[in-house]
Amino acid sequence: MPALLLVLFLIVAGTTIVLLDDPDGQAVPGAFVQSQQELAAGVARSVAATANQGVRDLRTASAGIAKPADVDPVLEALVRDRRWRGAVVLDGPSRALVATRGEPVPAQAIPVAVADVAITSTTAANGQLLLITTTSLPGGRLLAASTTVRLPDVDADEVLRQSFLLATLSGKVVASTGSPAQDRDAKLEGLVADAGRAARGGTPGVLLGPAAGLTQPTVAYARVTPSSVPDGLDLAVVGIADGPLAGSGAEGSGIVPGAILALLAVLGFVLVRRYVTGPVLAARHDLVGVAAGNLRTEIRPAASGEVARIVAAARLCRDRLLGGDRADDAEDDAATPSRRGITARVATAVVALSVFGWSAGALVAFRTTDVDIPVAVVASVRAQTGKATDALRRSMNSGLADLTALATTAGDDRALRTALEGLHANHTRFRSLYLVDRAGTAGDPIGRPQLRRAEPPA
């Protein structure tokens, strides 16, 4: 039994060393990494939403071109919208210029074959990134328009040091906001290129740069995938921020309590063998010899008080069987309790109290305390919330722009209702669409029934 307990305690000591150890040491908190990943994905969705809005605008505009005389008014209307820098109508097979307004549209960025709609990106002469949206027109012609890609502004947070970049899927940076360099190591450029290439798979992720001091650059990436372009764009959003290094600082901290428990286990094993099991086994061996008929067997003295009394009683019985003066001496020895040695109770109590004392000490030393949330984690979550609010604002503005464009291009109520049916069929953004008369009464909804029933729609 003592050997089995020794093995079990040694196993507990080894487990203590493993569980209380922190091999990772200081690391960027998972909450910060996840926040940065979601932030990059949100910015990518925002850029994709801008591309989708451009596709809807051109489709709406192309619906108004029924004959060649309609080209110039449609282009004029597009250019008046500040989102479009230039618009052009080309002959599809020859790419000959039919009409143009605003800044020149890079025709070389338009794909060779445009079945329905296409979105490509190119860099203007001034270094700005342009999205070229192209849609087909009747008669084999193409309507194309260019718009500038605008990344969201970043907060001037000295702790977070956030910046966003647009990179191609080959790793080339084509646009940025904030301060991409920010006195960081030149190795970060290679990490940004790796992030752009990693975004090709379509799944957002995070790469960590070389740690410096108490921070580690965190590079999050997400591919720009507009719903109108199944294959996605050759663009990825890359977000860079300084991740705080945090951790328990418990590397190797399990060695001391594990070693103490192992030492207590060995000392307890020796103590129990010396004052409990050892004397009992020795006395049993000698008494078995006496019981077998060998009255000359020497009964050895015991170190334990309890076993010493048993040995004294056994000697008395043996000497009485032998007779003589030794019996009287044995009676005196048996009548006087032995005070020498440590009792089995004391040995057991010492071992038990040692184990309980170790447990209490480990509980106090490694108790759970309040965790300090790094300031950078708070700043990252705050930035994520701000970008979510901005995305909601853009979504509402985009929906309003869709309705405005549709209302300005449609004719009578029948044509407007037909346009609304097409809008609802092509865009899941709208739950229901309906026309409202001057009295505030809504007509039959297109889509699901409207939620407002007690008061007229705004």
XYZ file of C-alpha atoms in Angstrom:
458
model
C 0.000 0.000 0.000
C 2.749 2.613 0.771
C 4.383 1.842 -2.581
C 1.053 2.323 -4.392
C 0.459 5.646 -2.606
C 3.988 6.756 -3.518
C 3.313 6.048 -7.196
C -0.013 7.898 -7.087
C 1.516 10.955 -5.413
C 4.345 11.021 -7.964
C 1.737 10.944 -10.738
C -0.063 13.880 -9.100
C 3.258 15.740 -8.848
C 3.946 15.199 -12.549
C 0.422 16.323 -13.444
C 0.910 19.447 -11.335
C 4.065 20.339 -13.239
C 2.273 19.952 -16.580
C -0.989 21.719 -15.719
C 0.522 24.688 -13.904
C 3.087 25.272 -16.630
C 2.454 27.874 -19.360
C 4.684 26.901 -22.282
C 3.353 29.701 -24.497
C 4.368 32.456 -22.114
C 3.430 35.922 -23.338
C 1.069 35.924 -26.331
C -1.469 38.156 -28.065
C -4.891 37.578 -26.438
C -7.332 35.544 -28.494
C -9.995 38.243 -28.095
C -7.716 40.764 -29.816
C -6.916 38.373 -32.665
C -10.597 37.550 -33.216
C -11.561 41.220 -33.085
C -8.967 42.133 -35.709
C -10.072 39.277 -37.950
C -13.711 40.351 -37.746
C -12.699 43.956 -38.309
C -10.852 43.087 -41.544
C -13.785 40.935 -42.670
C -16.178 43.819 -41.981
C -14.091 46.256 -44.034
C -13.941 43.703 -46.860
C -17.722 43.371 -46.769
C -18.002 47.163 -46.874
C -15.838 47.352 -50.011
C -17.843 44.504 -51.528
C -21.084 46.334 -50.714
C -19.776 49.392 -52.564
C -19.073 47.206 -55.587
C -22.540 45.660 -55.381
C -24.106 49.106 -55.192
C -22.234 50.105 -58.339
C -23.564 47.049 -60.145
C -27.130 47.904 -59.132
C -26.673 51.519 -60.244
C -25.405 50.505 -63.680
C -28.137 47.928 -64.131
C -30.723 50.547 -63.270
C -29.066 53.017 -65.644
C -28.793 50.456 -68.446
C -32.515 49.816 -68.206
C -33.060 53.410 -69.280
C -31.078 52.979 -72.519
C -33.605 51.699 -75.031
C -32.254 53.559 -78.093
C -28.998 55.333 -79.000
C -30.460 58.732 -78.126
C -30.797 57.648 -74.478
C -27.033 57.175 -73.993
C -26.038 60.785 -73.309
C -28.709 61.510 -70.658
C -27.872 58.299 -68.792
C -24.153 59.101 -68.775
C -24.899 62.641 -67.616
C -26.994 61.286 -64.735
C -24.228 58.873 -63.704
C -21.517 61.519 -63.674
C -23.674 63.878 -61.634
C -23.527 61.253 -58.906
C -20.283 61.997 -57.082
C -19.541 58.331 -56.597
C -18.731 57.917 -60.296
C -15.595 59.531 -61.658
C -16.311 58.664 -65.275
C -18.721 56.697 -67.451
C -18.400 55.367 -70.976
C -20.326 53.356 -73.567
C -18.224 51.105 -75.773
C -18.869 48.878 -78.707
C -18.447 45.358 -77.331
C -16.493 43.577 -80.112
C -14.253 46.468 -81.202
C -14.197 48.454 -77.960
C -14.691 51.575 -80.013
C -15.797 54.613 -78.044
C -19.500 55.438 -78.453
C -19.943 58.086 -75.740
C -18.147 59.232 -72.620
C -18.578 61.582 -69.683
C -16.313 62.610 -66.797
C -12.826 61.223 -66.384
C -11.547 58.668 -68.908
C -12.416 55.085 -67.987
C -9.438 52.689 -68.427
C -10.784 50.454 -71.193
C -7.842 48.073 -70.782
C -9.180 47.087 -67.355
C -12.464 45.817 -68.838
C -12.488 42.025 -69.345
C -12.466 40.647 -72.863
C -15.807 38.892 -72.367
C -18.633 40.465 -70.360
C -21.705 38.241 -70.305
C -23.819 40.220 -67.832
C -21.728 42.224 -65.393
C -18.046 42.423 -64.440
C -16.051 44.245 -61.764
C -12.313 44.767 -62.044
C -9.773 46.948 -60.282
C -6.946 49.069 -61.620
C -4.654 51.850 -60.449
C -5.165 55.339 -61.826
C -2.336 57.616 -62.928
C -2.462 59.448 -59.595
C -2.036 56.178 -57.714
C -5.658 55.830 -56.560
C -7.351 52.455 -56.781
C -10.329 52.353 -59.137
C -13.160 49.872 -59.453
C -14.355 49.461 -63.023
C -17.941 48.220 -63.201
C -19.155 47.011 -66.586
C -22.581 45.810 -67.701
C -23.844 44.719 -71.118
C -26.290 46.749 -73.196
C -28.564 45.723 -76.045
C -26.820 45.523 -79.391
C -23.544 44.175 -78.002
C -22.502 47.469 -76.401
C -21.016 47.890 -72.914
C -21.694 50.470 -70.208
C -18.703 50.987 -67.903
C -18.088 53.384 -65.030
C -15.205 53.983 -62.648
C -15.314 54.772 -58.948
C -12.653 55.240 -56.295
C -12.270 52.601 -53.610
C -12.412 54.296 -50.223
C -11.183 52.490 -47.143
C -12.713 53.492 -43.810
C -10.910 56.074 -41.729
C -8.992 54.777 -38.727
C -8.983 56.156 -35.226
C -5.808 57.909 -34.123
C -5.187 55.459 -31.323
C -1.545 55.414 -30.215
C -2.032 52.077 -28.458
C -3.774 50.228 -31.286
C -1.960 51.945 -34.187
C -4.548 50.602 -36.622
C -4.152 50.808 -40.385
C -5.927 49.213 -43.359
C -4.504 48.247 -46.716
C -5.896 46.891 -49.961
C -3.646 44.289 -51.504
C -3.944 42.146 -54.582
C -4.120 38.387 -54.162
C -0.497 38.286 -55.322
C 0.511 40.379 -52.293
C 0.961 43.839 -53.869
C -0.343 46.786 -51.811
C -2.499 49.087 -53.959
C -4.191 51.337 -51.372
C -3.890 52.200 -47.708
C -5.357 54.296 -44.963
C -3.740 55.265 -41.697
C 0.030 54.907 -41.461
C 1.012 51.482 -42.828
C 4.675 51.922 -41.973
C 4.331 53.348 -38.477
C 8.037 52.761 -37.758
C 7.454 49.021 -37.857
C 10.057 46.487 -38.947
C 10.589 45.997 -42.683
C 9.748 42.306 -42.202
C 6.111 43.377 -41.920
C 6.032 44.090 -45.660
C 6.629 40.428 -46.362
C 3.930 39.533 -43.845
C 1.434 41.809 -45.631
C 2.291 40.127 -48.925
C 1.766 36.734 -47.308
C -1.606 37.921 -45.991
C -2.701 39.003 -49.482
C -1.770 35.610 -50.906
C -3.427 33.785 -48.011
C -6.700 35.640 -48.670
C -6.972 33.846 -52.013
C -8.607 30.934 -50.190
C -11.541 33.166 -49.226
C -11.376 32.465 -45.477
C -10.410 35.392 -43.209
C -7.379 34.832 -41.011
C -4.627 36.445 -38.957
C -0.832 36.393 -39.213
C 1.453 37.456 -36.364
C 4.650 39.378 -36.910
C 7.853 39.419 -34.851
C 7.346 40.499 -31.256
C 9.037 43.687 -30.122
C 8.893 44.680 -26.478
C 5.378 44.235 -25.152
C 3.629 44.252 -28.559
C 3.385 41.990 -31.583
C 2.130 43.160 -35.001
C -1.181 41.492 -35.869
C -1.999 41.257 -39.579
C -5.617 40.295 -40.318
C -6.820 39.632 -43.868
C -10.099 39.021 -45.689
C -10.894 38.759 -49.399
C -13.283 41.202 -51.096
C -16.067 39.031 -52.557
C -19.052 40.974 -53.934
C -22.188 38.879 -54.340
C -22.517 40.096 -57.927
C -19.123 38.576 -58.812
C -19.053 34.874 -57.843
C -15.274 34.571 -58.277
C -14.604 37.671 -56.159
C -12.226 40.523 -56.871
C -8.449 40.386 -57.032
C -8.410 42.353 -53.791
C -8.004 41.630 -50.093
C -8.340 43.900 -47.072
C -5.366 43.716 -44.724
C -5.621 45.238 -41.263
C -2.501 45.939 -39.204
C -2.505 46.675 -35.479
C -0.157 46.310 -32.520
C -1.334 43.362 -30.459
C -0.515 43.474 -26.732
C 1.540 40.626 -25.361
C -0.185 39.204 -22.312
C -0.139 35.950 -20.420
C 0.035 34.331 -17.043
C 3.811 34.502 -16.915
C 3.645 31.004 -15.469
C 6.273 29.372 -17.631
C 7.910 26.681 -15.502
C 5.879 27.688 -12.442
C 4.620 24.149 -11.932
C 8.084 22.774 -11.236
C 8.352 24.059 -7.651
C 4.997 22.749 -6.329
C 5.460 19.500 -8.253
C 8.931 18.976 -6.798
C 7.679 19.763 -3.265
C 4.883 17.199 -3.616
C 7.330 14.590 -4.929
C 9.675 15.260 -1.981
C 6.785 14.979 0.495
C 5.721 11.728 -1.150
C 9.208 10.207 -0.788
C 9.642 11.416 2.814
C 6.164 10.163 3.698
C 6.931 6.807 2.138
C 10.150 6.503 4.184
C 8.348 7.615 7.385
C 5.497 5.134 6.952
C 7.870 2.287 6.129
C 10.046 3.168 9.143
C 7.329 3.554 11.793
C 4.227 1.770 10.462
C 4.586 -1.014 7.928
C 8.246 -1.894 8.602
C 7.844 -2.696 12.326
C 4.586 -4.576 11.664
C 6.180 -6.767 8.991
C 9.257 -7.420 11.155
C 7.104 -8.364 14.173
C 4.924 -10.605 12.015
C 8.006 -12.439 10.731
C 9.307 -13.095 14.238
C 5.915 -14.091 15.664
C 5.337 -16.533 12.834
C 8.596 -18.230 13.851
C 7.458 -18.491 17.488
C 4.031 -19.789 16.416
C 5.784 -22.467 14.325
C 7.336 -23.865 17.509
C 10.756 -22.249 17.431
C 10.749 -20.721 20.916
C 14.352 -19.633 20.527
C 13.406 -17.139 17.772
C 14.675 -13.668 18.612
C 11.824 -11.129 18.633
C 13.355 -7.868 17.471
C 12.480 -4.564 19.186
C 10.129 -2.194 17.279
C 10.585 1.518 16.550
C 6.856 2.171 16.710
C 5.202 2.531 20.103
C 2.137 0.410 19.204
C 4.203 -2.394 17.714
C 6.650 -2.229 20.633
C 3.828 -3.129 23.037
C 2.840 -6.081 20.828
C 6.459 -7.245 20.750
C 6.712 -6.964 24.560
C 3.549 -9.061 24.977
C 4.887 -11.650 22.532
C 8.170 -11.883 24.456
C 6.209 -12.433 27.706
C 4.289 -15.322 26.194
C 7.432 -16.845 24.735
C 9.407 -16.570 28.000
C 6.561 -18.092 29.997
C 6.612 -21.041 27.695
C 10.363 -21.317 28.222
C 10.089 -20.755 32.003
C 12.837 -19.370 34.186
C 13.714 -15.931 35.471
C 13.225 -14.313 32.049
C 9.464 -14.561 32.463
C 9.520 -12.221 35.432
C 11.627 -9.697 33.528
C 9.279 -9.975 30.548
C 6.285 -9.282 32.810
C 7.956 -6.072 34.004
C 8.699 -5.049 30.389
C 5.105 -5.764 29.280
C 3.632 -3.898 32.266
C 5.648 -0.758 31.438
C 4.408 0.956 28.224
C 7.156 1.782 25.770
C 7.832 5.493 25.320
C 10.493 5.156 22.685
C 10.045 5.919 18.990
C 7.269 7.615 17.038
C 3.834 6.089 17.097
C 1.985 5.052 13.948
C -0.644 7.690 14.673
C 1.969 10.443 14.691
C 3.558 9.190 11.461
C 0.192 9.000 9.702
C -0.817 12.440 10.992
C 2.470 13.979 9.829
C 2.032 12.566 6.308
C -1.626 13.619 6.071
C -0.954 17.139 7.365
C 1.942 17.527 4.935
C -0.263 16.665 1.959
C -3.087 18.925 3.149
C -0.594 21.731 3.805
C 0.793 21.376 0.266
C -2.732 21.488 -1.183
C -3.589 24.646 0.765
C -0.327 26.312 -0.245
C -0.901 25.506 -3.936
C -4.470 26.799 -3.695
C -3.302 30.102 -2.237
C -0.359 30.515 -4.602
C -2.299 29.694 -7.787
C -5.743 30.990 -6.908
C -7.757 32.682 -9.649
C -7.448 36.459 -9.550
C -9.047 39.287 -11.487
C -7.758 39.489 -15.050
C -6.680 42.867 -16.408
C -7.986 43.441 -19.941
C -5.256 45.072 -22.054
C -6.037 48.554 -23.311
C -5.384 47.449 -26.892
C -8.121 44.790 -26.627
C -10.607 47.450 -25.517
C -9.492 49.751 -28.353
C -9.851 46.941 -30.908
C -13.387 46.088 -29.803
C -14.265 49.792 -29.814
C -12.962 50.120 -33.379
C -14.903 47.015 -34.401
C -18.109 48.510 -32.997
C -17.464 51.780 -34.818
C -16.930 49.991 -38.136
C -20.136 47.985 -37.607
C -22.021 51.244 -37.085
C -20.459 52.680 -40.240
C -21.407 49.553 -42.184
C -25.005 49.879 -41.007
C -25.055 53.525 -42.084
C -23.691 52.622 -45.520
C -26.253 49.849 -45.872
C -29.122 52.217 -45.114
C -27.756 54.862 -47.484
C -27.288 52.227 -50.168
C -30.879 51.029 -49.797
C -32.134 54.592 -50.015
C -29.988 55.162 -53.118
C -31.542 52.076 -54.737
C -35.046 53.405 -54.162
C -34.083 56.909 -55.302
C -32.550 55.633 -58.535
C -35.559 53.439 -59.203
C -38.035 56.252 -58.534
C -36.244 58.660 -60.881
C -36.042 56.208 -63.791
C -39.451 54.517 -63.649
C -42.468 56.027 -65.416
C -46.052 55.353 -64.368
C -47.206 53.266 -61.394
C -47.281 50.050 -63.433
C -43.686 50.505 -64.576
C -42.649 51.451 -61.051
C -44.270 48.340 -59.609
C -42.556 46.182 -62.219
C -39.253 47.782 -61.260
C -39.957 47.118 -57.589
C -40.624 43.455 -58.333
C -37.281 43.220 -60.106
C -35.546 44.989 -57.211
C -37.026 42.585 -54.680
C -36.140 39.549 -56.798
C -32.516 40.585 -57.261
C -31.691 41.991 -53.811
C -32.317 40.223 -50.523
C -31.712 43.521 -48.708
C -35.421 44.424 -48.920
C -37.960 42.488 -46.869
C -40.908 44.090 -48.623
C -41.547 46.913 -51.081
C -44.780 48.810 -51.654
C -46.147 52.025 -53.052
C -47.713 54.601 -50.743
C -50.277 57.125 -51.966
C -50.503 60.743 -50.836
C -52.904 59.785 -48.046
C -50.296 57.459 -46.562
C -52.071 54.248 -47.523
C -49.761 51.415 -48.586
C -50.679 49.276 -51.550
C -50.247 45.546 -51.878
C -46.703 44.674 -50.764
C -44.098 43.081 -52.971
C -42.534 40.425 -50.786
C -43.667 39.706 -47.256
C -46.477 41.707 -45.591
C -45.334 45.022 -44.153
C -44.809 45.160 -40.399
C -46.331 48.643 -39.964
C -50.098 48.448 -39.657
C -51.207 50.961 -37.015
C -49.501 54.013 -38.539
C -48.613 54.971 -42.118
C -45.064 54.263 -43.342
C -42.542 57.057 -43.058
